[in-house]
Amino acid sequence: MTRRPLDLLAALPPDEEPRQPGAYTALRFAWQRARLPGNPAPPNWFAPDGERLGQYDEKTNQVWLSTELANDPVELVRTIGHECEHARQHARGDWFNEASAAAAGDRLVLAWAQRTAALHAKAAASGTSRGPSIRLPFPGECDTDPFDPIGYLKLKTAPTPRPQYSWERNS
Ligand SMILES: [Zn+2]
């Protein structure tokens, strides 16, 4: 958002951060779309300061998000797109430009909605999942499981059937 020094912002301690793992998924998605190298650091959260919803810190190459966004998924994604555009501008050595950051935020909202719809359609077509939630980057069975960044590497195994007696098979 506005280019103000970060001096007055303090990162919340980890146990006070909003439980919003979807924010990091959206941030990685935006980071890739902006063709920024590598993976972004997880976002830093700050308490609402009445001035901004997000901030890109070019010194640490990190995105900061206001906890106000935790209950507003659309504004959360819009702000992530906005700050990643600032990260892209910085990486290119450009001046920070609010108009193109705002436009990038709007574009990310659209792209994120399309991505979510595509994941839902894929999950519905597979017939094995209720569909992904915004919390989980990969379709899973249990929304209450803690976020597992390598969950998609753990193959799901079918339960081993108990041996059956012949009379059971015919019943
Ligand atoms: Zn901005």
GROMACS .gro file of N, CA and C and ligand atoms in nm:
model
  514
    1MET      N    1   0.085  -0.117   0.000
    1MET     CA    2   0.000   0.000   0.000
    1MET      C    3   0.090   0.124   0.000
    2THR      N    4   0.071   0.210   0.093
    2THR     CA    5   0.152   0.332   0.091
    2THR      C    6   0.296   0.300   0.127
    3ARG      N    7   0.387   0.379   0.073
    3ARG     CA    8   0.528   0.355   0.100
    3ARG      C    9   0.565   0.429   0.227
    4ARG      N   10   0.552   0.362   0.336
    4ARG     CA   11   0.590   0.422   0.463
    4ARG      C   12   0.693   0.334   0.529
    5PRO      N   13   0.775   0.395   0.612
    5PRO     CA   14   0.876   0.310   0.676
    5PRO      C   15   0.812   0.205   0.765
    6LEU      N   16   0.882   0.094   0.776
    6LEU     CA   17   0.830  -0.016   0.855
    6LEU      C   18   0.866  -0.003   1.003
    7ASP      N   19   0.934   0.105   1.038
    7ASP     CA   20   0.985   0.116   1.174
    7ASP      C   21   0.877   0.093   1.280
    8LEU      N   22   0.756   0.143   1.250
    8LEU     CA   23   0.653   0.137   1.354
    8LEU      C   24   0.578   0.005   1.353
    9LEU      N   25   0.605  -0.077   1.253
    9LEU     CA   26   0.537  -0.207   1.250
    9LEU      C   27   0.620  -0.309   1.326
   10ALA      N   28   0.551  -0.386   1.406
   10ALA     CA   29   0.618  -0.496   1.476
   10ALA      C   30   0.548  -0.625   1.438
   11ALA      N   31   0.627  -0.724   1.401
   11ALA     CA   32   0.568  -0.853   1.366
   11ALA      C   33   0.506  -0.913   1.491
   12LEU      N   34   0.389  -0.972   1.473
   12LEU     CA   35   0.325  -1.038   1.587
   12LEU      C   36   0.403  -1.164   1.621
   13PRO      N   37   0.407  -1.197   1.750
   13PRO     CA   38   0.469  -1.325   1.784
   13PRO      C   39   0.391  -1.439   1.719
   14PRO      N   40   0.460  -1.548   1.686
   14PRO     CA   41   0.396  -1.654   1.608
   14PRO      C   42   0.264  -1.704   1.667
   15ASP      N   43   0.253  -1.708   1.800
   15ASP     CA   44   0.129  -1.762   1.857
   15ASP      C   45   0.014  -1.662   1.848
   16GLU      N   46   0.042  -1.538   1.807
   16GLU     CA   47  -0.067  -1.442   1.789
   16GLU      C   48  -0.100  -1.420   1.642
   17GLU      N   49  -0.028  -1.487   1.554
   17GLU     CA   50  -0.060  -1.476   1.412
   17GLU      C   51  -0.194  -1.540   1.385
   18PRO      N   52  -0.270  -1.482   1.291
   18PRO     CA   53  -0.395  -1.548   1.254
   18PRO      C   54  -0.365  -1.682   1.188
   19ARG      N   55  -0.453  -1.778   1.214
   19ARG     CA   56  -0.434  -1.909   1.150
   19ARG      C   57  -0.484  -1.897   1.006
   20GLN      N   58  -0.396  -1.865   0.918
   20GLN     CA   59  -0.435  -1.836   0.780
   20GLN      C   60  -0.332  -1.894   0.685
   21PRO      N   61  -0.310  -2.029   0.689
   21PRO     CA   62  -0.210  -2.086   0.599
   21PRO      C   63  -0.240  -2.059   0.453
   22GLY      N   64  -0.368  -2.035   0.418
   22GLY     CA   65  -0.404  -2.002   0.281
   22GLY      C   66  -0.335  -1.876   0.233
   23ALA      N   67  -0.301  -1.790   0.326
   23ALA     CA   68  -0.233  -1.666   0.288
   23ALA      C   69  -0.098  -1.698   0.224
   24TYR      N   70  -0.029  -1.797   0.279
   24TYR     CA   71   0.103  -1.830   0.224
   24TYR      C   72   0.089  -1.898   0.087
   25THR      N   73  -0.015  -1.980   0.073
   25THR     CA   74  -0.041  -2.041  -0.058
   25THR      C   75  -0.067  -1.932  -0.162
   26ALA      N   76  -0.150  -1.835  -0.126
   26ALA     CA   77  -0.180  -1.726  -0.219
   26ALA      C   78  -0.055  -1.643  -0.247
   27LEU      N   79   0.027  -1.626  -0.146
   27LEU     CA   80   0.150  -1.549  -0.165
   27LEU      C   81   0.246  -1.620  -0.261
   28ARG      N   82   0.259  -1.751  -0.245
   28ARG     CA   83   0.347  -1.826  -0.337
   28ARG      C   84   0.292  -1.821  -0.480
   29PHE      N   85   0.159  -1.832  -0.490
   29PHE     CA   86   0.092  -1.823  -0.620
   29PHE      C   87   0.121  -1.688  -0.686
   30ALA      N   88   0.106  -1.581  -0.609
   30ALA     CA   89   0.130  -1.445  -0.662
   30ALA      C   90   0.277  -1.426  -0.697
   31TRP      N   91   0.363  -1.480  -0.613
   31TRP     CA   92   0.508  -1.468  -0.632
   31TRP      C   93   0.550  -1.531  -0.765
   32GLN      N   94   0.495  -1.651  -0.790
   32GLN     CA   95   0.526  -1.720  -0.917
   32GLN      C   96   0.472  -1.643  -1.036
   33ARG      N   97   0.349  -1.593  -1.022
   33ARG     CA   98   0.290  -1.517  -1.132
   33ARG      C   99   0.369  -1.392  -1.163
   34ALA      N  100   0.429  -1.334  -1.059
   34ALA     CA  101   0.511  -1.214  -1.080
   34ALA      C  102   0.651  -1.251  -1.129
   35ARG      N  103   0.676  -1.382  -1.147
   35ARG     CA  104   0.806  -1.433  -1.195
   35ARG      C  105   0.920  -1.390  -1.104
   36LEU      N  106   0.892  -1.390  -0.976
   36LEU     CA  107   0.997  -1.360  -0.879
   36LEU      C  108   1.072  -1.489  -0.849
   37PRO      N  109   1.201  -1.483  -0.827
   37PRO     CA  110   1.278  -1.606  -0.809
   37PRO      C  111   1.250  -1.674  -0.675
   38GLY      N  112   1.259  -1.805  -0.676
   38GLY     CA  113   1.250  -1.883  -0.553
   38GLY      C  114   1.112  -1.874  -0.489
   39ASN      N  115   1.109  -1.906  -0.362
   39ASN     CA  116   0.985  -1.898  -0.285
   39ASN      C  117   0.988  -1.776  -0.196
   40PRO      N  118   0.872  -1.713  -0.176
   40PRO     CA  119   0.869  -1.599  -0.084
   40PRO      C  120   0.881  -1.648   0.060
   41ALA      N  121   0.932  -1.562   0.147
   41ALA     CA  122   0.927  -1.593   0.290
   41ALA      C  123   0.781  -1.587   0.334
   42PRO      N  124   0.742  -1.666   0.435
   42PRO     CA  125   0.605  -1.655   0.485
   42PRO      C  126   0.575  -1.510   0.524
   43PRO      N  127   0.449  -1.467   0.510
   43PRO     CA  128   0.419  -1.327   0.540
   43PRO      C  129   0.435  -1.296   0.689
   44ASN      N  130   0.477  -1.174   0.716
   44ASN     CA  131   0.474  -1.123   0.853
   44ASN      C  132   0.338  -1.059   0.877
   45TRP      N  133   0.282  -1.081   0.993
   45TRP     CA  134   0.152  -1.021   1.027
   45TRP      C  135   0.174  -0.906   1.124
   46PHE      N  136   0.093  -0.801   1.107
   46PHE     CA  137   0.100  -0.691   1.202
   46PHE      C  138  -0.041  -0.651   1.244
   47ALA      N  139  -0.051  -0.594   1.363
   47ALA     CA  140  -0.181  -0.548   1.413
   47ALA      C  141  -0.225  -0.428   1.330
   48PRO      N  142  -0.357  -0.413   1.307
   48PRO     CA  143  -0.406  -0.301   1.226
   48PRO      C  144  -0.352  -0.168   1.275
   49ASP      N  145  -0.302  -0.086   1.182
   49ASP     CA  146  -0.247   0.044   1.221
   49ASP      C  147  -0.328   0.159   1.163
   50GLY      N  148  -0.443   0.128   1.099
   50GLY     CA  149  -0.528   0.233   1.047
   50GLY      C  150  -0.474   0.299   0.921
   51GLU      N  151  -0.362   0.252   0.870
   51GLU     CA  152  -0.301   0.316   0.754
   51GLU      C  153  -0.290   0.226   0.634
   52ARG      N  154  -0.267   0.099   0.659
   52ARG     CA  155  -0.237   0.012   0.546
   52ARG      C  156  -0.283  -0.130   0.578
   53LEU      N  157  -0.305  -0.205   0.470
   53LEU     CA  158  -0.344  -0.345   0.485
   53LEU      C  159  -0.224  -0.436   0.461
   54GLY      N  160  -0.126  -0.383   0.392
   54GLY     CA  161  -0.008  -0.463   0.362
   54GLY      C  162   0.110  -0.375   0.333
   55GLN      N  163   0.225  -0.438   0.324
   55GLN     CA  164   0.346  -0.362   0.295
   55GLN      C  165   0.449  -0.458   0.242
   56TYR      N  166   0.522  -0.413   0.141
   56TYR     CA  167   0.637  -0.492   0.094
   56TYR      C  168   0.763  -0.428   0.153
   57ASP      N  169   0.844  -0.509   0.218
   57ASP     CA  170   0.969  -0.460   0.276
   57ASP      C  171   1.083  -0.501   0.183
   58GLU      N  172   1.136  -0.405   0.110
   58GLU     CA  173   1.240  -0.438   0.013
   58GLU      C  174   1.372  -0.475   0.080
   59LYS      N  175   1.389  -0.437   0.207
   59LYS     CA  176   1.515  -0.472   0.275
   59LYS      C  177   1.524  -0.622   0.300
   60THR      N  178   1.412  -0.679   0.339
   60THR     CA  179   1.412  -0.823   0.369
   60THR      C  180   1.341  -0.904   0.261
   61ASN      N  181   1.286  -0.834   0.159
   61ASN     CA  182   1.212  -0.901   0.052
   61ASN      C  183   1.093  -0.979   0.106
   62GLN      N  184   1.025  -0.919   0.204
   62GLN     CA  185   0.913  -0.987   0.269
   62GLN      C  186   0.785  -0.907   0.257
   63VAL      N  187   0.673  -0.980   0.253
   63VAL     CA  188   0.541  -0.917   0.248
   63VAL      C  189   0.483  -0.916   0.389
   64TRP      N  190   0.430  -0.799   0.428
   64TRP     CA  191   0.363  -0.783   0.558
   64TRP      C  192   0.215  -0.772   0.534
   65LEU      N  193   0.135  -0.835   0.623
   65LEU     CA  194  -0.011  -0.831   0.609
   65LEU      C  195  -0.074  -0.791   0.741
   66SER      N  196  -0.179  -0.709   0.731
   66SER     CA  197  -0.253  -0.670   0.851
   66SER      C  198  -0.345  -0.784   0.894
   67THR      N  199  -0.358  -0.804   1.024
   67THR     CA  200  -0.449  -0.908   1.073
   67THR      C  201  -0.595  -0.876   1.038
   68GLU      N  202  -0.623  -0.751   1.000
   68GLU     CA  203  -0.758  -0.717   0.950
   68GLU      C  204  -0.798  -0.808   0.834
   69LEU      N  205  -0.699  -0.855   0.758
   69LEU     CA  206  -0.728  -0.932   0.637
   69LEU      C  207  -0.765  -1.076   0.667
   70ALA      N  208  -0.743  -1.120   0.791
   70ALA     CA  209  -0.760  -1.261   0.821
   70ALA      C  210  -0.903  -1.307   0.797
   71ASN      N  211  -1.000  -1.217   0.811
   71ASN     CA  212  -1.140  -1.256   0.792
   71ASN      C  213  -1.196  -1.204   0.661
   72ASP      N  214  -1.110  -1.164   0.571
   72ASP     CA  215  -1.156  -1.108   0.444
   72ASP      C  216  -1.073  -1.166   0.330
   73PRO      N  217  -1.109  -1.288   0.285
   73PRO     CA  218  -1.024  -1.358   0.189
   73PRO      C  219  -1.001  -1.280   0.060
   74VAL      N  220  -1.100  -1.206   0.014
   74VAL     CA  221  -1.083  -1.134  -0.113
   74VAL      C  222  -0.982  -1.021  -0.097
   75GLU      N  223  -0.998  -0.942   0.009
   75GLU     CA  224  -0.902  -0.833   0.031
   75GLU      C  225  -0.763  -0.888   0.062
   76LEU      N  226  -0.760  -1.005   0.128
   76LEU     CA  227  -0.631  -1.069   0.157
   76LEU      C  228  -0.558  -1.099   0.026
   77VAL      N  229  -0.627  -1.161  -0.068
   77VAL     CA  230  -0.564  -1.197  -0.196
   77VAL      C  231  -0.529  -1.069  -0.274
   78ARG      N  232  -0.618  -0.969  -0.271
   78ARG     CA  233  -0.592  -0.844  -0.342
   78ARG      C  234  -0.465  -0.776  -0.288
   79THR      N  235  -0.452  -0.777  -0.155
   79THR     CA  236  -0.336  -0.713  -0.094
   79THR      C  237  -0.207  -0.790  -0.128
   80ILE      N  238  -0.216  -0.922  -0.129
   80ILE     CA  239  -0.099  -1.003  -0.164
   80ILE      C  240  -0.055  -0.973  -0.307
   81GLY      N  241  -0.153  -0.963  -0.399
   81GLY     CA  242  -0.120  -0.930  -0.538
   81GLY      C  243  -0.057  -0.791  -0.548
   82HIS      N  244  -0.109  -0.699  -0.470
   82HIS     CA  245  -0.058  -0.561  -0.468
   82HIS      C  246   0.088  -0.559  -0.420
   83GLU      N  247   0.116  -0.628  -0.310
   83GLU     CA  248   0.251  -0.623  -0.253
   83GLU      C  249   0.351  -0.700  -0.339
   84CYS      N  250   0.304  -0.809  -0.403
   84CYS     CA  251   0.395  -0.883  -0.491
   84CYS      C  252   0.431  -0.800  -0.614
   85GLU      N  253   0.341  -0.713  -0.657
   85GLU     CA  254   0.374  -0.623  -0.768
   85GLU      C  255   0.484  -0.525  -0.722
   86HIS      N  256   0.475  -0.479  -0.598
   86HIS     CA  257   0.584  -0.395  -0.547
   86HIS      C  258   0.716  -0.473  -0.543
   87ALA      N  259   0.707  -0.600  -0.505
   87ALA     CA  260   0.828  -0.684  -0.502
   87ALA      C  261   0.886  -0.697  -0.643
   88ARG      N  262   0.797  -0.713  -0.742
   88ARG     CA  263   0.841  -0.724  -0.881
   88ARG      C  264   0.904  -0.592  -0.927
   89GLN      N  265   0.840  -0.482  -0.893
   89GLN     CA  266   0.894  -0.351  -0.930
   89GLN      C  267   1.034  -0.333  -0.871
   90HIS      N  268   1.047  -0.373  -0.745
   90HIS     CA  269   1.177  -0.359  -0.679
   90HIS      C  270   1.282  -0.447  -0.746
   91ALA      N  271   1.243  -0.571  -0.780
   91ALA     CA  272   1.337  -0.665  -0.842
   91ALA      C  273   1.385  -0.613  -0.978
   92ARG      N  274   1.298  -0.540  -1.047
   92ARG     CA  275   1.334  -0.485  -1.178
   92ARG      C  276   1.407  -0.352  -1.167
   93GLY      N  277   1.415  -0.299  -1.046
   93GLY     CA  278   1.478  -0.169  -1.029
   93GLY      C  279   1.389  -0.054  -1.070
   94ASP      N  280   1.257  -0.080  -1.077
   94ASP     CA  281   1.162   0.026  -1.113
   94ASP      C  282   1.123   0.106  -0.989
   95TRP      N  283   1.065   0.223  -1.013
   95TRP     CA  284   1.003   0.299  -0.903
   95TRP      C  285   0.878   0.224  -0.858
   96PHE      N  286   0.844   0.239  -0.731
   96PHE     CA  287   0.718   0.181  -0.684
   96PHE      C  288   0.603   0.258  -0.747
   97ASN      N  289   0.508   0.184  -0.797
   97ASN     CA  290   0.397   0.242  -0.871
   97ASN      C  291   0.266   0.188  -0.813
   98GLU      N  292   0.189   0.277  -0.752
   98GLU     CA  293   0.065   0.233  -0.685
   98GLU      C  294  -0.042   0.189  -0.784
   99ALA      N  295  -0.048   0.256  -0.900
   99ALA     CA  296  -0.154   0.223  -0.995
   99ALA      C  297  -0.136   0.080  -1.047
  100SER      N  298  -0.013   0.044  -1.083
  100SER     CA  299   0.004  -0.091  -1.136
  100SER      C  300  -0.004  -0.194  -1.024
  101ALA      N  301   0.032  -0.155  -0.900
  101ALA     CA  302   0.015  -0.248  -0.788
  101ALA      C  303  -0.133  -0.275  -0.763
  102ALA      N  304  -0.215  -0.169  -0.770
  102ALA     CA  305  -0.360  -0.187  -0.751
  102ALA      C  306  -0.417  -0.277  -0.860
  103ALA      N  307  -0.372  -0.255  -0.984
  103ALA     CA  308  -0.421  -0.338  -1.095
  103ALA      C  309  -0.378  -0.483  -1.077
  104ALA      N  310  -0.255  -0.503  -1.030
  104ALA     CA  311  -0.206  -0.640  -1.008
  104ALA      C  312  -0.287  -0.708  -0.898
  105GLY      N  313  -0.327  -0.632  -0.796
  105GLY     CA  314  -0.410  -0.688  -0.689
  105GLY      C  315  -0.544  -0.737  -0.744
  106ASP      N  316  -0.606  -0.655  -0.830
  106ASP     CA  317  -0.734  -0.694  -0.890
  106ASP      C  318  -0.718  -0.817  -0.979
  107ARG      N  319  -0.607  -0.821  -1.055
  107ARG     CA  320  -0.584  -0.937  -1.142
  107ARG      C  321  -0.565  -1.064  -1.061
  108LEU      N  322  -0.498  -1.051  -0.946
  108LEU     CA  323  -0.474  -1.172  -0.866
  108LEU      C  324  -0.605  -1.226  -0.808
  109VAL      N  325  -0.697  -1.136  -0.771
  109VAL     CA  326  -0.827  -1.181  -0.720
  109VAL      C  327  -0.895  -1.269  -0.825
  110LEU      N  328  -0.891  -1.225  -0.949
  110LEU     CA  329  -0.953  -1.300  -1.058
  110LEU      C  330  -0.880  -1.433  -1.081
  111ALA      N  331  -0.747  -1.428  -1.087
  111ALA     CA  332  -0.669  -1.549  -1.112
  111ALA      C  333  -0.686  -1.650  -0.999
  112TRP      N  334  -0.695  -1.599  -0.875
  112TRP     CA  335  -0.711  -1.688  -0.759
  112TRP      C  336  -0.848  -1.755  -0.762
  113ALA      N  337  -0.951  -1.679  -0.803
  113ALA     CA  338  -1.085  -1.736  -0.813
  113ALA      C  339  -1.088  -1.845  -0.920
  114GLN      N  340  -1.018  -1.822  -1.031
  114GLN     CA  341  -1.014  -1.923  -1.137
  114GLN      C  342  -0.939  -2.047  -1.091
  115ARG      N  343  -0.829  -2.025  -1.018
  115ARG     CA  344  -0.750  -2.137  -0.967
  115ARG      C  345  -0.835  -2.219  -0.870
  116THR      N  346  -0.907  -2.150  -0.781
  116THR     CA  347  -0.989  -2.220  -0.683
  116THR      C  348  -1.100  -2.299  -0.752
  117ALA      N  349  -1.163  -2.238  -0.855
  117ALA     CA  350  -1.269  -2.307  -0.928
  117ALA      C  351  -1.213  -2.430  -0.999
  118ALA      N  352  -1.092  -2.416  -1.056
  118ALA     CA  353  -1.031  -2.529  -1.127
  118ALA      C  354  -0.999  -2.642  -1.029
  119LEU      N  355  -0.951  -2.608  -0.909
  119LEU     CA  356  -0.920  -2.711  -0.810
  119LEU      C  357  -1.047  -2.781  -0.763
  120HIS      N  358  -1.153  -2.703  -0.745
  120HIS     CA  359  -1.280  -2.762  -0.703
  120HIS      C  360  -1.331  -2.858  -0.810
  121ALA      N  361  -1.321  -2.816  -0.938
  121ALA     CA  362  -1.369  -2.901  -1.046
  121ALA      C  363  -1.288  -3.029  -1.053
  122LYS      N  364  -1.156  -3.018  -1.035
  122LYS     CA  365  -1.069  -3.135  -1.039
  122LYS      C  366  -1.102  -3.230  -0.925
  123ALA      N  367  -1.123  -3.173  -0.808
  123ALA     CA  368  -1.154  -3.257  -0.692
  123ALA      C  369  -1.289  -3.325  -0.709
  124ALA      N  370  -1.386  -3.251  -0.762
  124ALA     CA  371  -1.519  -3.310  -0.783
  124ALA      C  372  -1.511  -3.421  -0.886
  125ALA      N  373  -1.429  -3.401  -0.993
  125ALA     CA  374  -1.416  -3.502  -1.098
  125ALA      C  375  -1.348  -3.627  -1.046
  126SER      N  376  -1.256  -3.611  -0.950
  126SER     CA  377  -1.183  -3.727  -0.897
  126SER      C  378  -1.275  -3.814  -0.813
  127GLY      N  379  -1.379  -3.755  -0.756
  127GLY     CA  380  -1.475  -3.831  -0.678
  127GLY      C  381  -1.422  -3.877  -0.544
  128THR      N  382  -1.299  -3.840  -0.508
  128THR     CA  383  -1.242  -3.889  -0.383
  128THR      C  384  -1.234  -3.781  -0.277
  129SER      N  385  -1.271  -3.660  -0.312
  129SER     CA  386  -1.250  -3.552  -0.217
  129SER      C  387  -1.369  -3.459  -0.217
  130ARG      N  388  -1.391  -3.399  -0.103
  130ARG     CA  389  -1.497  -3.299  -0.094
  130ARG      C  390  -1.455  -3.170  -0.162
  131GLY      N  391  -1.331  -3.161  -0.200
  131GLY     CA  392  -1.283  -3.040  -0.264
  131GLY      C  393  -1.190  -2.965  -0.172
  132PRO      N  394  -1.102  -2.889  -0.231
  132PRO     CA  395  -1.005  -2.818  -0.150
  132PRO      C  396  -1.068  -2.697  -0.081
  133SER      N  397  -1.018  -2.667   0.033
  133SER     CA  398  -1.056  -2.543   0.098
  133SER      C  399  -0.947  -2.442   0.069
  134ILE      N  400  -0.969  -2.319   0.107
  134ILE     CA  401  -0.867  -2.218   0.083
  134ILE      C  402  -0.744  -2.245   0.170
  135ARG      N  403  -0.762  -2.325   0.278
  135ARG     CA  404  -0.651  -2.349   0.369
  135ARG      C  405  -0.547  -2.444   0.308
  136LEU      N  406  -0.594  -2.537   0.224
  136LEU     CA  407  -0.506  -2.645   0.182
  136LEU      C  408  -0.472  -2.630   0.035
  137PRO      N  409  -0.344  -2.632   0.004
  137PRO     CA  410  -0.307  -2.619  -0.136
  137PRO      C  411  -0.337  -2.745  -0.215
  138PHE      N  412  -0.356  -2.858  -0.150
  138PHE     CA  413  -0.387  -2.981  -0.221
  138PHE      C  414  -0.509  -3.044  -0.157
  139PRO      N  415  -0.592  -3.106  -0.238
  139PRO     CA  416  -0.714  -3.163  -0.181
  139PRO      C  417  -0.681  -3.266  -0.076
  140GLY      N  418  -0.748  -3.260   0.034
  140GLY     CA  419  -0.723  -3.356   0.140
  140GLY      C  420  -0.855  -3.398   0.202
  141GLU      N  421  -0.847  -3.496   0.290
  141GLU     CA  422  -0.969  -3.549   0.348
  141GLU      C  423  -1.009  -3.473   0.473
  142CYS      N  424  -0.913  -3.417   0.541
  142CYS     CA  425  -0.941  -3.363   0.673
  142CYS      C  426  -0.895  -3.219   0.682
  143ASP      N  427  -0.991  -3.129   0.693
  143ASP     CA  428  -0.958  -2.988   0.698
  143ASP      C  429  -0.895  -2.947   0.832
  144THR      N  430  -0.901  -3.035   0.930
  144THR     CA  431  -0.847  -2.996   1.060
  144THR      C  432  -0.703  -3.041   1.077
  145ASP      N  433  -0.651  -3.116   0.979
  145ASP     CA  434  -0.510  -3.153   0.987
  145ASP      C  435  -0.423  -3.029   0.984
  146PRO      N  436  -0.312  -3.030   1.056
  146PRO     CA  437  -0.222  -2.916   1.044
  146PRO      C  438  -0.167  -2.906   0.903
  147PHE      N  439  -0.134  -2.785   0.863
  147PHE     CA  440  -0.080  -2.763   0.729
  147PHE      C  441   0.050  -2.841   0.711
  148ASP      N  442   0.057  -2.917   0.601
  148ASP     CA  443   0.176  -2.998   0.575
  148ASP      C  444   0.233  -2.959   0.440
  149PRO      N  445   0.346  -2.888   0.440
  149PRO     CA  446   0.397  -2.838   0.311
  149PRO      C  447   0.439  -2.948   0.214
  150ILE      N  448   0.462  -3.070   0.264
  150ILE     CA  449   0.497  -3.177   0.170
  150ILE      C  450   0.388  -3.284   0.168
  151GLY      N  451   0.266  -3.242   0.205
  151GLY     CA  452   0.155  -3.338   0.210
  151GLY      C  453   0.132  -3.409   0.078
  152TYR      N  454   0.156  -3.336  -0.032
  152TYR     CA  455   0.129  -3.396  -0.162
  152TYR      C  456   0.229  -3.504  -0.198
  153LEU      N  457   0.340  -3.514  -0.121
  153LEU     CA  458   0.438  -3.619  -0.148
  153LEU      C  459   0.401  -3.750  -0.079
  154LYS      N  460   0.309  -3.739   0.019
  154LYS     CA  461   0.272  -3.859   0.094
  154LYS      C  462   0.154  -3.925   0.023
  155LEU      N  463   0.185  -4.034  -0.043
  155LEU     CA  464   0.082  -4.101  -0.121
  155LEU      C  465  -0.021  -4.164  -0.028
  156LYS      N  466  -0.144  -4.156  -0.073
  156LYS     CA  467  -0.250  -4.216   0.006
  156LYS      C  468  -0.254  -4.365  -0.027
  157THR      N  469  -0.253  -4.450   0.074
  157THR     CA  470  -0.257  -4.593   0.050
  157THR      C  471  -0.396  -4.645   0.086
  158ALA      N  472  -0.441  -4.739   0.006
  158ALA     CA  473  -0.572  -4.798   0.032
  158ALA      C  474  -0.562  -4.888   0.155
  159PRO      N  475  -0.666  -4.892   0.238
  159PRO     CA  476  -0.660  -4.982   0.353
  159PRO      C  477  -0.653  -5.127   0.308
  160THR      N  478  -0.573  -5.206   0.380
  160THR     CA  479  -0.560  -5.349   0.345
  160THR      C  480  -0.687  -5.422   0.387
  161PRO      N  481  -0.752  -5.492   0.293
  161PRO     CA  482  -0.876  -5.561   0.333
  161PRO      C  483  -0.847  -5.681   0.422
  162ARG      N  484  -0.935  -5.705   0.518
  162ARG     CA  485  -0.922  -5.822   0.603
  162ARG      C  486  -0.952  -5.947   0.520
  163PRO      N  487  -0.877  -6.055   0.540
  163PRO     CA  488  -0.910  -6.178   0.467
  163PRO      C  489  -1.053  -6.223   0.500
  164GLN      N  490  -1.118  -6.272   0.400
  164GLN     CA  491  -1.258  -6.310   0.420
  164GLN      C  492  -1.274  -6.461   0.414
  165TYR      N  493  -1.365  -6.514   0.492
  165TYR     CA  494  -1.401  -6.654   0.481
  165TYR      C  495  -1.496  -6.673   0.364
  166SER      N  496  -1.502  -6.795   0.313
  166SER     CA  497  -1.581  -6.820   0.192
  166SER      C  498  -1.727  -6.785   0.217
  167TRP      N  499  -1.777  -6.817   0.338
  167TRP     CA  500  -1.921  -6.790   0.361
  167TRP      C  501  -1.949  -6.640   0.370
  168GLU      N  502  -1.845  -6.562   0.402
  168GLU     CA  503  -1.866  -6.418   0.407
  168GLU      C  504  -1.881  -6.361   0.266
  169ARG      N  505  -1.807  -6.419   0.174
  169ARG     CA  506  -1.808  -6.365   0.039
  169ARG      C  507  -1.945  -6.383  -0.025
  170ASN      N  508  -2.015  -6.489   0.012
  170ASN     CA  509  -2.143  -6.518  -0.053
  170ASN      C  510  -2.259  -6.446   0.013
  171SER      N  511  -2.235  -6.390   0.128
  171SER     CA  512  -2.349  -6.330   0.198
  171SER      C  513  -2.379  -6.190   0.144
  172ZN      ZN  514   0.128  -0.004  -0.264
   0.00000   0.00000   0.00000
